[in-house]
Amino acid sequence: MNSAPSAVLEDGHRELVDAFESFVRRELVPLAAELPETADQPPADLRAYVRKRSAALGFYAGDYPEELGGSGMPFTAVVLLHHAAGRSGCALAPYALAGSDGPSPLLRHGTPEQIERYLVPLVRGESARCLALTEPHAGSDAFRLTTTAVRTGDGWRISGRKTFVSNADRADIALVVAATDLGEGAGPTGGATAFVIPMDQPGLRIGQRYEGMSGEPLFELMLDGVTVPADAVIGGEEGVGAATALAIDSLSRGRLVVAAMCNGVAEYALRLGVEYAREREAFGARIGTYQHVQEHLVATRAEVEAAKLLTLACARLVDAGTEAPENAALAKLTASETAVRAVDRSLQVHGATGWVRGHPLEFLYRYVRMMTIIEGTSEVQKVIIAKAMGLG
Ligand SMILES: Cc1cc2nc3c(=O)[nH]c(=O)nc-3n(C[C@H](O)[C@H](O)[C@H](O)COP(=O)(O)OP(=O)(O)OC[C@H]3O[C@@H](n4cnc5c(N)ncnc54)[C@H](O)[C@@H]3O)c2cc1C
């Protein structure tokens, strides 16, 4: 029986988490063992297989309703599964759960036709998407957009340049956010609008490829007068100019999922550190008996347990109907900063062993670094929290 404080909040989902962990052990760990030791990212076809297999078992996109191909599980359960994936240390486990290429909460606001055509295949793991929001001069300040969508009468013409887009090379559709120009010389005065665009749409193409620290590439996406029909606007006519509100509405869950992944990774790093400190000897004793080494591991244990409790409490509030952005910001800030420290400390405990290419900590050190940047940087989370405290 798990006696950690966070186990109190895991109650009720133990069987589901056990079933997921068993799937990871039985099916994914053997597949991951066949990957080359220094391959940072699994090949696209293997990722697609894992996605579909997990969807068939009901884990992938589990919080989506059954009529959309999900399992209708509570959001707290999803958070616990992401935690379990990170904690497993299995390179394929994160791909068994919906992430940046999976069903986007943005599409939950889609028209019935958009939901049927685009969201359902994403929930079933049968397709993949990318989100093109960031621009060269609009990162944290995400809605300072220069990509424009001009109304053309029966549709829209979209032009601009997006950057740092994940999954663009293997996505079937792109969700593109553009400044809305209502036509007839009005200029981009109509707020931001989100579009769903097939990746093979004429005028839409991948530009530069950026190699990321953890082997996950990012892409530039060029839109050279991409012409789309009116029903490409997410949410239909009501969605025109509504992208900021839709995006803000969908951010909380994404941030809590990132927090859960971070907690899992931190717990995995901690486990590796503790195991190593119990075995490795220096100066005639196990290094775990030295207080400087204990400090690394005990501080991590305390921080991880606190981050996990915070994340689970916020997930439970989501299930209770409260999606306060500051809650998600608190959890994401705490969990991502904790995970970066946890991996750093565990690597320190391993000395050169953890620094060598092929060691799990060497990969985690590069992988975890993105967590304080994606889904809003740590500073942006602090801005949100400060505002909620009446300081903004
Ligand atoms: C691995 C990875 C995957 C990504 N995937 C996608 C994707 O799929 N689609 C997509 O659209 N984008 C994606 N991005 C881009 C990501 O959303 C941006 O990197 C992020 O929003 C930060 O923007 P920026 O990098 O331009 O930094 P900037 O906004 O330029 O920030 C630079 C620094 O200034 C700080 N800063 C900015 N504003 C403030 C403020 N008001 N107060 C205090 N500090 C501030 C930031 O915190 C940061 O430290 C991805 C990024 C990474 C690293």
Short mmCIF file of C-alpha atoms and ligand atoms in Angstrom, two decimals:
data_model
loop_
_atom_site.label_atom_id
_atom_site.label_comp_id
_atom_site.label_asym_id
_atom_site.label_seq_id
_atom_site.Cartn_x
_atom_site.Cartn_y
_atom_site.Cartn_z
CA MET A 1 0.00 0.00 0.00
CA ASN A 2 1.32 3.43 -0.97
CA SER A 3 1.53 5.54 2.22
CA ALA A 4 2.68 8.80 0.52
CA PRO A 5 0.40 11.77 1.33
CA SER A 6 -0.64 12.10 -2.32
CA ALA A 7 -2.00 8.53 -2.23
CA VAL A 8 -4.99 9.99 -0.35
CA LEU A 9 -5.98 11.91 -3.48
CA GLU A 10 -5.34 8.95 -5.80
CA ASP A 11 -8.15 6.95 -4.18
CA GLY A 12 -10.81 5.83 -6.56
CA HIS A 13 -8.55 5.57 -9.59
CA ARG A 14 -6.13 2.89 -8.40
CA GLU A 15 -7.52 0.16 -10.64
CA LEU A 16 -7.30 2.34 -13.74
CA VAL A 17 -3.72 3.38 -12.97
CA ASP A 18 -2.80 -0.27 -12.27
CA ALA A 19 -4.30 -1.30 -15.62
CA PHE A 20 -2.35 1.43 -17.44
CA GLU A 21 0.89 0.50 -15.66
CA SER A 22 0.33 -3.11 -16.59
CA PHE A 23 -0.19 -2.13 -20.28
CA VAL A 24 3.05 -0.14 -20.18
CA ARG A 25 4.95 -3.07 -18.60
CA ARG A 26 3.53 -5.80 -20.82
CA GLU A 27 3.34 -4.05 -24.20
CA LEU A 28 5.38 -0.85 -24.26
CA VAL A 29 8.50 -1.72 -22.26
CA PRO A 30 9.40 -4.63 -24.63
CA LEU A 31 8.89 -2.37 -27.67
CA ALA A 32 10.96 0.41 -26.10
CA ALA A 33 13.75 -2.09 -25.38
CA GLU A 34 14.18 -2.57 -29.14
CA LEU A 35 14.89 1.13 -29.73
CA PRO A 36 18.55 2.11 -30.13
CA GLU A 37 19.95 3.24 -26.76
CA THR A 38 20.78 6.72 -28.01
CA ALA A 39 17.54 7.32 -29.97
CA ASP A 40 15.88 10.26 -28.22
CA GLN A 41 12.53 9.94 -29.99
CA PRO A 42 10.72 6.85 -31.23
CA PRO A 43 9.93 6.71 -34.96
CA ALA A 44 6.61 8.22 -36.11
CA ASP A 45 5.05 4.87 -37.10
CA LEU A 46 5.76 3.40 -33.66
CA ARG A 47 4.27 6.47 -31.97
CA ALA A 48 1.16 6.12 -34.15
CA TYR A 49 0.88 2.42 -33.24
CA VAL A 50 1.17 3.16 -29.50
CA ARG A 51 -1.44 5.91 -29.81
CA LYS A 52 -3.97 3.68 -31.56
CA ARG A 53 -3.36 0.69 -29.28
CA SER A 54 -3.78 2.85 -26.18
CA ALA A 55 -6.98 4.37 -27.62
CA ALA A 56 -8.34 0.88 -28.29
CA LEU A 57 -7.71 0.03 -24.62
CA GLY A 58 -9.44 3.25 -23.50
CA PHE A 59 -6.44 5.11 -22.05
CA TYR A 60 -5.62 7.62 -24.80
CA ALA A 61 -7.77 10.80 -24.54
CA GLY A 62 -9.68 9.03 -21.78
CA ASP A 63 -11.49 12.14 -20.55
CA TYR A 64 -13.29 12.62 -23.87
CA PRO A 65 -16.88 11.35 -23.89
CA GLU A 66 -17.59 7.85 -25.16
CA GLU A 67 -19.62 9.14 -28.11
CA LEU A 68 -16.46 10.90 -29.33
CA GLY A 69 -14.33 7.77 -28.92
CA GLY A 70 -13.04 8.43 -25.39
CA SER A 71 -13.78 6.66 -22.12
CA GLY A 72 -15.50 9.49 -20.25
CA MET A 73 -13.08 9.28 -17.34
CA PRO A 74 -12.72 12.17 -14.86
CA PHE A 75 -9.92 14.65 -15.47
CA THR A 76 -8.26 13.57 -12.20
CA ALA A 77 -7.84 10.09 -13.72
CA VAL A 78 -6.18 11.58 -16.81
CA VAL A 79 -3.75 13.49 -14.60
CA LEU A 80 -2.90 10.30 -12.70
CA LEU A 81 -2.26 8.44 -15.97
CA HIS A 82 0.13 11.15 -17.21
CA HIS A 83 1.88 10.94 -13.86
CA ALA A 84 2.14 7.16 -14.21
CA ALA A 85 3.55 7.51 -17.75
CA GLY A 86 6.30 9.86 -16.56
CA ARG A 87 7.06 7.74 -13.49
CA SER A 88 7.38 4.54 -15.58
CA GLY A 89 10.59 5.70 -17.24
CA CYS A 90 9.40 3.93 -20.40
CA ALA A 91 10.25 5.98 -23.50
CA LEU A 92 6.98 5.00 -25.21
CA ALA A 93 4.59 5.59 -22.29
CA PRO A 94 4.07 9.35 -22.87
CA TYR A 95 2.88 8.61 -26.43
CA ALA A 96 0.12 6.37 -25.07
CA LEU A 97 -1.64 9.47 -23.74
CA ALA A 98 -2.98 12.44 -25.67
CA GLY A 99 -0.42 15.24 -25.85
CA SER A 100 0.50 18.04 -28.21
CA ASP A 101 -0.51 15.98 -31.30
CA GLY A 102 -3.75 14.68 -29.77
CA PRO A 103 -7.30 16.00 -29.54
CA SER A 104 -7.17 19.72 -28.82
CA PRO A 105 -9.60 21.28 -26.35
CA LEU A 106 -9.97 24.01 -29.01
CA LEU A 107 -11.86 21.52 -31.17
CA ARG A 108 -14.33 20.87 -28.35
CA HIS A 109 -15.70 24.26 -29.38
CA GLY A 110 -16.01 23.09 -33.00
CA THR A 111 -19.22 22.77 -34.97
CA PRO A 112 -20.84 19.27 -35.00
CA GLU A 113 -19.29 18.68 -38.46
CA GLN A 114 -15.81 19.71 -37.23
CA ILE A 115 -16.15 17.47 -34.20
CA GLU A 116 -17.12 14.48 -36.36
CA ARG A 117 -14.54 15.12 -39.08
CA TYR A 118 -11.53 16.23 -37.02
CA LEU A 119 -11.98 15.64 -33.28
CA VAL A 120 -13.27 12.06 -33.34
CA PRO A 121 -10.29 10.65 -35.36
CA LEU A 122 -7.94 12.52 -33.00
CA VAL A 123 -9.63 11.03 -29.91
CA ARG A 124 -9.41 7.55 -31.45
CA GLY A 125 -5.71 8.05 -32.10
CA GLU A 126 -6.29 7.68 -35.84
CA SER A 127 -4.94 11.11 -36.75
CA ALA A 128 -2.54 13.73 -35.40
CA ARG A 129 -2.55 17.51 -35.36
CA CYS A 130 -0.31 20.46 -34.67
CA LEU A 131 -1.07 23.86 -33.15
CA ALA A 132 0.37 26.91 -34.89
CA LEU A 133 0.04 29.84 -32.52
CA THR A 134 3.56 31.14 -31.83
CA GLU A 135 5.16 33.60 -34.27
CA PRO A 136 8.67 35.01 -34.47
CA HIS A 137 7.50 38.12 -32.56
CA ALA A 138 4.61 36.60 -30.60
CA GLY A 139 5.61 33.98 -28.02
CA SER A 140 4.48 34.67 -24.46
CA ASP A 141 2.62 37.65 -25.89
CA ALA A 142 0.81 35.09 -28.00
CA PHE A 143 -1.94 37.24 -29.48
CA ARG A 144 0.31 39.93 -30.89
CA LEU A 145 -0.23 38.18 -34.20
CA THR A 146 0.96 39.27 -37.61
CA THR A 147 -0.50 36.25 -39.42
CA THR A 148 -3.76 37.53 -40.85
CA ALA A 149 -6.96 35.92 -42.06
CA VAL A 150 -8.80 38.14 -44.54
CA ARG A 151 -12.46 37.46 -45.24
CA THR A 152 -12.90 36.86 -48.96
CA GLY A 153 -16.66 36.60 -49.27
CA ASP A 154 -17.25 32.86 -49.09
CA GLY A 155 -14.14 32.05 -47.07
CA TRP A 156 -10.77 33.29 -45.80
CA ARG A 157 -7.26 33.86 -47.12
CA ILE A 158 -4.57 33.32 -44.48
CA SER A 159 -1.01 34.62 -44.77
CA GLY A 160 1.84 34.65 -42.31
CA ARG A 161 4.61 32.70 -40.61
CA LYS A 162 4.35 30.51 -37.54
CA THR A 163 7.28 29.16 -35.57
CA PHE A 164 8.27 26.48 -33.02
CA VAL A 165 5.39 24.24 -34.06
CA SER A 166 5.57 20.68 -32.67
CA ASN A 167 4.48 17.65 -34.75
CA ALA A 168 4.10 19.61 -38.01
CA ASP A 169 5.97 16.89 -39.92
CA ARG A 170 3.48 14.14 -39.03
CA ALA A 171 0.26 16.07 -38.44
CA ASP A 172 -2.84 15.54 -40.58
CA ILE A 173 -4.30 18.92 -39.65
CA ALA A 174 -3.01 22.25 -38.34
CA LEU A 175 -4.91 24.43 -35.91
CA VAL A 176 -3.84 27.91 -36.97
CA VAL A 177 -4.57 31.09 -35.02
CA ALA A 178 -4.61 34.34 -37.04
CA ALA A 179 -5.53 37.99 -36.59
CA THR A 180 -8.93 38.53 -38.17
CA ASP A 181 -9.33 41.02 -41.00
CA LEU A 182 -13.01 41.46 -41.78
CA GLY A 183 -12.23 42.64 -45.32
CA GLU A 184 -12.94 45.79 -47.33
CA GLY A 185 -9.87 47.53 -45.91
CA ALA A 186 -10.98 47.03 -42.28
CA GLY A 187 -7.52 45.74 -41.31
CA PRO A 188 -6.86 43.09 -38.61
CA THR A 189 -9.33 44.57 -36.15
CA GLY A 190 -11.55 41.57 -35.56
CA GLY A 191 -9.63 39.79 -32.77
CA ALA A 192 -8.02 36.37 -33.28
CA THR A 193 -9.65 33.45 -35.06
CA ALA A 194 -8.70 29.76 -34.94
CA PHE A 195 -8.85 27.69 -38.15
CA VAL A 196 -8.60 23.97 -38.78
CA ILE A 197 -6.63 23.33 -41.98
CA PRO A 198 -5.57 20.01 -43.58
CA MET A 199 -1.78 19.90 -43.85
CA ASP A 200 -1.98 19.29 -47.61
CA GLN A 201 -3.90 22.53 -48.23
CA PRO A 202 -2.24 24.49 -51.08
CA GLY A 203 -0.15 27.38 -49.72
CA LEU A 204 0.51 25.70 -46.36
CA ARG A 205 4.03 24.36 -46.06
CA ILE A 206 6.70 23.51 -43.56
CA GLY A 207 9.64 25.92 -43.54
CA GLN A 208 12.67 25.62 -41.32
CA ARG A 209 13.18 22.62 -39.04
CA TYR A 210 14.67 23.33 -35.59
CA GLU A 211 16.40 20.49 -33.77
CA GLY A 212 15.34 20.49 -30.12
CA MET A 213 17.47 19.60 -27.09
CA SER A 214 15.61 16.33 -26.54
CA GLY A 215 15.51 15.25 -30.17
CA GLU A 216 11.96 16.51 -30.68
CA PRO A 217 12.08 18.84 -33.71
CA LEU A 218 10.07 22.04 -34.00
CA PHE A 219 8.99 23.58 -37.30
CA GLU A 220 8.28 26.81 -39.02
CA LEU A 221 4.90 26.80 -40.77
CA MET A 222 4.46 29.11 -43.76
CA LEU A 223 1.04 30.26 -44.90
CA ASP A 224 1.25 31.82 -48.35
CA GLY A 225 -2.29 33.02 -49.06
CA VAL A 226 -3.92 29.78 -47.87
CA THR A 227 -7.53 29.84 -49.04
CA VAL A 228 -10.02 28.06 -46.80
CA PRO A 229 -13.84 27.88 -46.80
CA ALA A 230 -15.93 29.56 -44.10
CA ASP A 231 -16.39 26.24 -42.27
CA ALA A 232 -12.66 26.10 -41.50
CA VAL A 233 -13.25 28.54 -38.63
CA ILE A 234 -13.33 26.56 -35.39
CA GLY A 235 -16.81 27.03 -33.96
CA GLY A 236 -18.20 28.36 -37.26
CA GLU A 237 -19.33 31.99 -37.57
CA GLU A 238 -19.47 32.29 -33.76
CA GLY A 239 -15.79 31.43 -33.65
CA VAL A 240 -14.76 34.48 -35.69
CA GLY A 241 -12.66 36.69 -33.40
CA ALA A 242 -13.17 34.28 -30.46
CA ALA A 243 -9.82 32.44 -30.44
CA THR A 244 -8.39 34.25 -27.41
CA ALA A 245 -11.35 33.24 -25.24
CA LEU A 246 -11.31 29.67 -26.61
CA ALA A 247 -7.56 29.31 -26.04
CA ILE A 248 -7.70 30.66 -22.49
CA ASP A 249 -10.56 28.28 -21.76
CA SER A 250 -8.48 25.32 -22.92
CA LEU A 251 -5.20 26.25 -21.23
CA SER A 252 -5.91 25.09 -17.68
CA ARG A 253 -6.23 21.40 -18.50
CA GLY A 254 -3.14 21.47 -20.72
CA ARG A 255 -1.10 23.03 -17.94
CA LEU A 256 -2.29 20.47 -15.40
CA VAL A 257 -1.35 17.66 -17.79
CA VAL A 258 2.15 19.15 -18.13
CA ALA A 259 2.32 19.40 -14.32
CA ALA A 260 1.36 15.73 -14.00
CA MET A 261 4.00 14.65 -16.54
CA CYS A 262 6.58 16.71 -14.63
CA ASN A 263 5.64 15.09 -11.33
CA GLY A 264 6.02 11.66 -12.91
CA VAL A 265 9.41 12.49 -14.39
CA ALA A 266 10.55 13.97 -11.06
CA GLU A 267 9.47 10.82 -9.23
CA TYR A 268 11.31 8.64 -11.74
CA ALA A 269 14.48 10.75 -11.39
CA LEU A 270 14.15 10.51 -7.61
CA ARG A 271 13.80 6.71 -7.75
CA LEU A 272 16.95 6.44 -9.89
CA GLY A 273 18.81 8.71 -7.46
CA VAL A 274 17.74 6.76 -4.38
CA GLU A 275 18.60 3.39 -5.94
CA TYR A 276 22.02 4.63 -6.98
CA ALA A 277 22.74 6.26 -3.60
CA ARG A 278 21.92 2.98 -1.84
CA GLU A 279 24.45 1.05 -3.93
CA ARG A 280 27.32 3.34 -4.91
CA GLU A 281 30.22 3.44 -2.48
CA ALA A 282 32.79 6.19 -1.89
CA PHE A 283 35.24 6.66 0.97
CA GLY A 284 34.25 3.27 2.38
CA ALA A 285 30.52 3.91 2.68
CA ARG A 286 27.36 4.04 0.56
CA ILE A 287 27.02 7.58 -0.79
CA GLY A 288 23.42 7.67 0.47
CA THR A 289 24.76 7.80 4.02
CA TYR A 290 26.36 11.19 3.35
CA GLN A 291 24.15 14.13 4.30
CA HIS A 292 25.09 16.19 1.25
CA VAL A 293 23.74 13.38 -0.95
CA GLN A 294 20.68 12.91 1.27
CA GLU A 295 19.97 16.63 0.92
CA HIS A 296 19.60 16.24 -2.88
CA LEU A 297 17.17 13.36 -2.53
CA VAL A 298 15.18 14.45 0.53
CA ALA A 299 14.64 17.96 -0.83
CA THR A 300 13.39 16.42 -4.08
CA ARG A 301 11.09 14.02 -2.20
CA ALA A 302 9.49 16.90 -0.27
CA GLU A 303 9.08 19.07 -3.37
CA VAL A 304 7.67 16.28 -5.54
CA GLU A 305 5.13 15.24 -2.94
CA ALA A 306 3.98 18.87 -2.57
CA ALA A 307 3.78 19.39 -6.35
CA LYS A 308 1.81 16.19 -6.75
CA LEU A 309 -0.70 17.11 -4.05
CA LEU A 310 -1.17 20.54 -5.61
CA THR A 311 -1.66 19.09 -9.10
CA LEU A 312 -4.14 16.45 -7.92
CA ALA A 313 -6.10 19.00 -5.88
CA CYS A 314 -6.36 21.28 -8.94
CA ALA A 315 -7.46 18.34 -11.12
CA ARG A 316 -10.17 17.48 -8.60
CA LEU A 317 -11.35 21.09 -8.69
CA VAL A 318 -11.63 20.82 -12.49
CA ASP A 319 -13.84 17.74 -12.04
CA ALA A 320 -15.88 19.75 -9.54
CA GLY A 321 -16.41 22.47 -12.17
CA THR A 322 -13.70 24.97 -11.21
CA GLU A 323 -11.11 25.63 -13.94
CA ALA A 324 -9.40 28.64 -12.32
CA PRO A 325 -6.41 29.65 -14.48
CA GLU A 326 -4.39 30.59 -11.39
CA ASN A 327 -4.77 27.04 -10.02
CA ALA A 328 -3.35 25.53 -13.18
CA ALA A 329 -0.60 28.18 -13.17
CA LEU A 330 0.32 27.34 -9.55
CA ALA A 331 0.51 23.63 -10.32
CA LYS A 332 2.40 24.01 -13.61
CA LEU A 333 4.91 26.46 -12.12
CA THR A 334 5.55 24.30 -9.06
CA ALA A 335 5.71 20.97 -10.88
CA SER A 336 7.88 22.07 -13.81
CA GLU A 337 10.43 23.89 -11.65
CA THR A 338 10.49 20.91 -9.28
CA ALA A 339 11.06 18.45 -12.14
CA VAL A 340 13.98 20.45 -13.53
CA ARG A 341 15.58 20.52 -10.06
CA ALA A 342 14.78 16.84 -9.42
CA VAL A 343 16.51 15.67 -12.60
CA ASP A 344 19.48 17.97 -12.01
CA ARG A 345 19.96 16.72 -8.45
CA SER A 346 19.61 13.06 -9.39
CA LEU A 347 22.18 13.49 -12.14
CA GLN A 348 24.50 15.09 -9.58
CA VAL A 349 24.04 12.08 -7.29
CA HIS A 350 25.04 9.80 -10.22
CA GLY A 351 28.19 11.76 -11.04
CA ALA A 352 29.67 10.92 -14.46
CA THR A 353 27.48 7.82 -14.75
CA GLY A 354 24.39 10.00 -15.18
CA TRP A 355 26.09 12.35 -17.61
CA VAL A 356 26.96 9.67 -20.16
CA ARG A 357 24.89 9.45 -23.38
CA GLY A 358 22.42 6.58 -23.14
CA HIS A 359 21.81 6.96 -19.39
CA PRO A 360 18.17 7.82 -18.63
CA LEU A 361 19.19 10.91 -16.64
CA GLU A 362 21.27 12.30 -19.49
CA PHE A 363 18.13 12.20 -21.66
CA LEU A 364 15.83 13.49 -18.91
CA TYR A 365 18.16 16.42 -18.27
CA ARG A 366 17.62 17.58 -21.86
CA TYR A 367 13.96 16.52 -22.03
CA VAL A 368 12.72 18.17 -18.84
CA ARG A 369 14.16 21.58 -19.70
CA MET A 370 11.28 22.41 -22.04
CA MET A 371 8.74 22.03 -19.24
CA THR A 372 9.29 25.53 -17.83
CA ILE A 373 8.74 27.00 -21.31
CA ILE A 374 5.87 25.07 -22.96
CA GLU A 375 2.22 25.92 -22.21
CA GLY A 376 3.40 29.30 -20.91
CA THR A 377 6.78 29.98 -19.30
CA SER A 378 7.30 29.99 -15.53
CA GLU A 379 7.36 33.79 -15.65
CA VAL A 380 4.01 33.84 -17.45
CA GLN A 381 2.55 31.52 -14.77
CA LYS A 382 3.78 34.03 -12.17
CA VAL A 383 2.11 36.88 -14.07
CA ILE A 384 -1.19 34.95 -13.95
CA ILE A 385 -0.81 34.21 -10.24
CA ALA A 386 0.15 37.82 -9.46
CA LYS A 387 -2.93 39.07 -11.33
CA ALA A 388 -5.15 36.68 -9.37
CA MET A 389 -3.60 38.13 -6.20
CA GLY A 390 -4.70 41.59 -7.28
CA LEU A 391 -1.17 42.66 -8.16
CA GLY A 392 -1.49 43.01 -11.93
C1 LIG B 1 9.46 22.12 -26.91
C2 LIG B 1 8.57 23.25 -27.38
C3 LIG B 1 7.41 22.97 -28.07
C4 LIG B 1 6.61 24.01 -28.55
N1 LIG B 1 5.51 23.70 -29.29
C5 LIG B 1 4.74 24.70 -29.78
C6 LIG B 1 3.63 24.39 -30.62
O1 LIG B 1 3.32 23.23 -30.91
N2 LIG B 1 2.89 25.43 -31.13
C7 LIG B 1 3.19 26.74 -30.84
O2 LIG B 1 2.46 27.61 -31.31
N3 LIG B 1 4.25 27.07 -30.05
C8 LIG B 1 5.03 26.07 -29.52
N4 LIG B 1 6.13 26.37 -28.74
C9 LIG B 1 6.45 27.78 -28.47
C10 LIG B 1 6.11 28.19 -27.05
O3 LIG B 1 4.71 28.30 -26.89
C11 LIG B 1 6.85 29.49 -26.76
O4 LIG B 1 8.23 29.18 -26.75
C12 LIG B 1 6.47 30.10 -25.41
O5 LIG B 1 5.16 30.59 -25.45
C13 LIG B 1 7.42 31.25 -25.03
O6 LIG B 1 7.57 32.15 -26.07
P1 LIG B 1 9.03 32.56 -26.58
O7 LIG B 1 9.84 31.30 -26.71
O8 LIG B 1 8.87 33.39 -27.78
O9 LIG B 1 9.66 33.39 -25.41
P2 LIG B 1 9.38 34.95 -25.13
O10 LIG B 1 7.93 35.20 -25.05
O11 LIG B 1 10.19 35.77 -26.06
O12 LIG B 1 9.99 35.08 -23.67
C14 LIG B 1 11.40 35.22 -23.42
C15 LIG B 1 11.56 35.36 -21.91
O13 LIG B 1 10.87 36.53 -21.44
C16 LIG B 1 9.98 36.17 -20.41
N5 LIG B 1 8.79 36.99 -20.44
C17 LIG B 1 7.98 37.28 -21.50
N6 LIG B 1 6.96 38.05 -21.12
C18 LIG B 1 7.10 38.26 -19.79
C19 LIG B 1 6.35 38.99 -18.82
N7 LIG B 1 5.23 39.63 -19.12
N8 LIG B 1 6.81 39.00 -17.54
C20 LIG B 1 7.93 38.33 -17.21
N9 LIG B 1 8.67 37.63 -18.09
C21 LIG B 1 8.26 37.59 -19.35
C22 LIG B 1 9.64 34.70 -20.69
O14 LIG B 1 9.14 34.06 -19.53
C23 LIG B 1 10.98 34.16 -21.14
O15 LIG B 1 11.78 33.87 -20.03
C24 LIG B 1 6.95 25.37 -28.27
C25 LIG B 1 8.11 25.64 -27.53
C26 LIG B 1 8.92 24.61 -27.11
C27 LIG B 1 10.18 24.91 -26.34
#
